[in-house]
PDB file of C-alpha atoms in Angstrom:
ATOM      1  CA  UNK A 143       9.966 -43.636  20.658  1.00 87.00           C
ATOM      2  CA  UNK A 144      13.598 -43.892  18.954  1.00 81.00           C
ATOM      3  CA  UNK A 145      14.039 -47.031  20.987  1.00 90.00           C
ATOM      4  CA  UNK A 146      10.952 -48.555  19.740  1.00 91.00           C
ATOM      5  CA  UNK A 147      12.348 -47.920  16.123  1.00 91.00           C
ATOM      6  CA  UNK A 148      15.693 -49.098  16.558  1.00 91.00           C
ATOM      7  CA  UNK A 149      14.363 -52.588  17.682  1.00 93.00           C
ATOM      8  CA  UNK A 150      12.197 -52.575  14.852  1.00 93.00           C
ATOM      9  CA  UNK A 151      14.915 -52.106  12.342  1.00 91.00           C
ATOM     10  CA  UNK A 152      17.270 -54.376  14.234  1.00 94.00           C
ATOM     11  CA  UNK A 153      14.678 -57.116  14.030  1.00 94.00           C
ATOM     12  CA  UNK A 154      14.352 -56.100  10.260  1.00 91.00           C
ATOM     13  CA  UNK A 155      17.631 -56.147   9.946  1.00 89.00           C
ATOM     14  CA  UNK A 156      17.895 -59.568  11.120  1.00 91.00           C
ATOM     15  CA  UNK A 157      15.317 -61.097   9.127  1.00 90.00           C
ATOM     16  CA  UNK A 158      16.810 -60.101   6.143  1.00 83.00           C
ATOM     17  CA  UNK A 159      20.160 -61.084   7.021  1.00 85.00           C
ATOM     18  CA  UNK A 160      18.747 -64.773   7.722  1.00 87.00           C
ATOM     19  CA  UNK A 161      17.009 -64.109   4.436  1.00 81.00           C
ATOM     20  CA  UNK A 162      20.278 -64.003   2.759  1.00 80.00           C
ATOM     21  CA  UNK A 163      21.966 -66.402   4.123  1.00 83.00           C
ATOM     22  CA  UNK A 164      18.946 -69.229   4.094  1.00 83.00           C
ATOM     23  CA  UNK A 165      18.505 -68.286   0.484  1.00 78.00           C
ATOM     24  CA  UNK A 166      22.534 -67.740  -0.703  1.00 78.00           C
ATOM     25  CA  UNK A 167      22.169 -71.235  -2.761  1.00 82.00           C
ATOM     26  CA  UNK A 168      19.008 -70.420  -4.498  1.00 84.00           C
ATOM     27  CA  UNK A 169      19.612 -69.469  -8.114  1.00 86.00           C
ATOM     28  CA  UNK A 170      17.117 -68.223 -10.314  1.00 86.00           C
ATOM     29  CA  UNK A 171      16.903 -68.034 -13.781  1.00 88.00           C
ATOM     30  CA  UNK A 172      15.573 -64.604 -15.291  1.00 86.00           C
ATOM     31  CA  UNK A 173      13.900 -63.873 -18.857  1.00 88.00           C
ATOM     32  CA  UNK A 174      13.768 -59.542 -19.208  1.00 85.00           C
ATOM     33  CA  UNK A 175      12.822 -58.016 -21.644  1.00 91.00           C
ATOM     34  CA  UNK A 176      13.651 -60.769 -24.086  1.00 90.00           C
ATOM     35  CA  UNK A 177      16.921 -61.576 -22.523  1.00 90.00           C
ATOM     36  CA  UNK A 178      17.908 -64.235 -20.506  1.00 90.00           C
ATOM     37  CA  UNK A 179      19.709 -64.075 -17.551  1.00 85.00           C
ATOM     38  CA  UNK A 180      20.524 -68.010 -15.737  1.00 88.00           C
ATOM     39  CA  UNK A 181      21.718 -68.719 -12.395  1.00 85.00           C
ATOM     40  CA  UNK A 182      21.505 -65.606 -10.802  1.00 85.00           C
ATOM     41  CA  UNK A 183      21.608 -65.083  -6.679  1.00 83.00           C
ATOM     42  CA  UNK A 184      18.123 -64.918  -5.494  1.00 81.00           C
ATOM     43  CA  UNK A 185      19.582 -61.675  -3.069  1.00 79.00           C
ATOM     44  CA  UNK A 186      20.622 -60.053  -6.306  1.00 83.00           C
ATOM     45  CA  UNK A 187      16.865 -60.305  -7.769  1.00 84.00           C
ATOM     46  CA  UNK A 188      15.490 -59.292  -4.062  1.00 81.00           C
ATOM     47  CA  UNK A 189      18.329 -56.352  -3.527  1.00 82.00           C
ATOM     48  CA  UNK A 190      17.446 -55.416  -7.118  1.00 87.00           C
ATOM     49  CA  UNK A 191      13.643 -55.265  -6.771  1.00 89.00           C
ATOM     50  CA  UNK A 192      14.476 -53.730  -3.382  1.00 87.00           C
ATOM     51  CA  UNK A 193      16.516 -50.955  -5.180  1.00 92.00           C
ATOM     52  CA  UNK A 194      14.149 -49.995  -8.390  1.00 94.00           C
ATOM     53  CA  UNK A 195      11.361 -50.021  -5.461  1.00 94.00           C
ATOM     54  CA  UNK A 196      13.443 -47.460  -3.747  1.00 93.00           C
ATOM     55  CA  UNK A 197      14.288 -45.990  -6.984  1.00 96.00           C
ATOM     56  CA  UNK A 198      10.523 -45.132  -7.877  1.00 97.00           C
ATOM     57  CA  UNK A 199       9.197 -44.226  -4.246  1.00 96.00           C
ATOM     58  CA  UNK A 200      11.988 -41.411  -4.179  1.00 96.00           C
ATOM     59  CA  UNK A 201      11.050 -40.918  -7.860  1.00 97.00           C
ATOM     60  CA  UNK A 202       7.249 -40.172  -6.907  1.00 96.00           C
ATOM     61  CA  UNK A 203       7.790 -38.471  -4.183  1.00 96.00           C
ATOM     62  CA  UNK A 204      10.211 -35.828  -5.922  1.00 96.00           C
ATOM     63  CA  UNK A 205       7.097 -35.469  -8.111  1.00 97.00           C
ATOM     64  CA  UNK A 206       5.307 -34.593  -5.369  1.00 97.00           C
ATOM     65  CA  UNK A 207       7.467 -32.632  -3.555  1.00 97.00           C
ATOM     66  CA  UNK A 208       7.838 -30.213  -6.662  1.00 97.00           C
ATOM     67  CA  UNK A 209       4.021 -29.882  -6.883  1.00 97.00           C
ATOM     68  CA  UNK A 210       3.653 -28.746  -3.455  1.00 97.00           C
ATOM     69  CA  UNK A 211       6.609 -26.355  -3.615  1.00 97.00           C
ATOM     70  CA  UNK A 212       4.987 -24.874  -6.742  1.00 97.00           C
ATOM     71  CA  UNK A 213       1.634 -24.372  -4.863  1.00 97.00           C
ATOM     72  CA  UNK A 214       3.018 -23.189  -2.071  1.00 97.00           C
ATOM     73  CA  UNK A 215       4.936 -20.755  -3.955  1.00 97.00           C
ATOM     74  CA  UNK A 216       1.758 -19.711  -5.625  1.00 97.00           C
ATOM     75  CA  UNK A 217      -0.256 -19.418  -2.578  1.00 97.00           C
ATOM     76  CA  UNK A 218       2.346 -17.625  -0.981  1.00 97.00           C
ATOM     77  CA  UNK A 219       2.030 -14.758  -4.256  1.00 97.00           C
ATOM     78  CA  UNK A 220      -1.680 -15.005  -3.016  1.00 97.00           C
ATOM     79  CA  UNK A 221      -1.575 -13.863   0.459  1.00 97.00           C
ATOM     80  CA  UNK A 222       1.326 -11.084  -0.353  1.00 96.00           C
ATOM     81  CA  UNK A 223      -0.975  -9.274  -3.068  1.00 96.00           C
ATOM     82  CA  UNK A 224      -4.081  -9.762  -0.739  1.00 95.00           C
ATOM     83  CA  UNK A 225      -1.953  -7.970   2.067  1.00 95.00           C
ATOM     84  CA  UNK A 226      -0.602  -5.106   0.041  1.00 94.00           C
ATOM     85  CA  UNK A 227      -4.275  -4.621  -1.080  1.00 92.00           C
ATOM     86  CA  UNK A 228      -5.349  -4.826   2.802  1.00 91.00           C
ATOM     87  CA  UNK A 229      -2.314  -2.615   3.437  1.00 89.00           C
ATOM     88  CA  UNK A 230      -3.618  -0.113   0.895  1.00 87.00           C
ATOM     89  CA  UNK A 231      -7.382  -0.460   2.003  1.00 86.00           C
ATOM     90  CA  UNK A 232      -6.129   0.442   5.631  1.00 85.00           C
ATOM     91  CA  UNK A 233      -3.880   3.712   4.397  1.00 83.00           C
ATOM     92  CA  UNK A 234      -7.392   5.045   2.204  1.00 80.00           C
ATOM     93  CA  UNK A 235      -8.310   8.056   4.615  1.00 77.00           C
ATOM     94  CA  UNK A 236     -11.625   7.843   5.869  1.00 67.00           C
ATOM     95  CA  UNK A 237     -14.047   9.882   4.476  1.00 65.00           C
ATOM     96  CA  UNK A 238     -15.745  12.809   6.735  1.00 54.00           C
ATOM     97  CA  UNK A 239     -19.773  12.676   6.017  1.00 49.00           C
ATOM     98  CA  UNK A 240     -20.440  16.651   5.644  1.00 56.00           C
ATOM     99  CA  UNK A 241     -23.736  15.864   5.832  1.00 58.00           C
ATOM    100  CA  UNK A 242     -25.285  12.965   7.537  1.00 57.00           C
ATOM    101  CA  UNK A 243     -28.870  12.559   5.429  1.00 60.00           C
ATOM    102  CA  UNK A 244     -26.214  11.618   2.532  1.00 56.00           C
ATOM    103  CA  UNK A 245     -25.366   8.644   3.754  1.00 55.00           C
ATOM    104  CA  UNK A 246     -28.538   7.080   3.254  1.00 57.00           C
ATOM    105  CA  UNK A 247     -29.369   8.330   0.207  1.00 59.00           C
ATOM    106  CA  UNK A 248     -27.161   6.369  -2.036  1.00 54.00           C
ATOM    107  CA  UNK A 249     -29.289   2.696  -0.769  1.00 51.00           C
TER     108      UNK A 249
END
């Protein structure tokens, strides 16, 4: 399996290498946010979008990661007070029925 991945990201790798280099004329001008930015690198605007991509995957995912964590955490509270209350419920001695007919009787 790890070989299967390393020729994927080698071929990856290539193609964006060739991307580069194809593209290292190409300029681009860029209006942002009311500002004007001429005769920038087309790799700068594609390693830029690359990196704020990154940026907000590993943003979201944090986000997620902490919401899990926190239900997990909260589960975990859960299932230690249901044991303790099992744990309790199993240390109750049992009751000896002194009379049998009493059993019934409650229903």
């Amino acid at each position: 399996m790890w070989v299967i991945r390393l020729v994927l990201f080698l071929v990856l790798l290539f193609l964006l290498v060739y991307f580069f280099v194809t593209n290292a004329g190409q300029t681009v001008d860029l209006n942002l946010f009311g500002r004007e930015y001429l005769d920038l690198g087309l790799y700068w605007i594609a390693g830029a979008a690359f990196g704020l991509g990154l940026l907000a995957a590993f943003v979201g995912m944090g986000l997620r990661e902490f919401r899990l964590r926190r239900e997990l955490s909260r589960q975990r509270k859960l299932q230690a007070g249901l044991e303790r209350e099992l744990a309790d419920l199993r240390a109750l001695p049992l009751q000896e029925l002194t009379n049998p007919d009493a059993a019934g009787k409650g229903d």
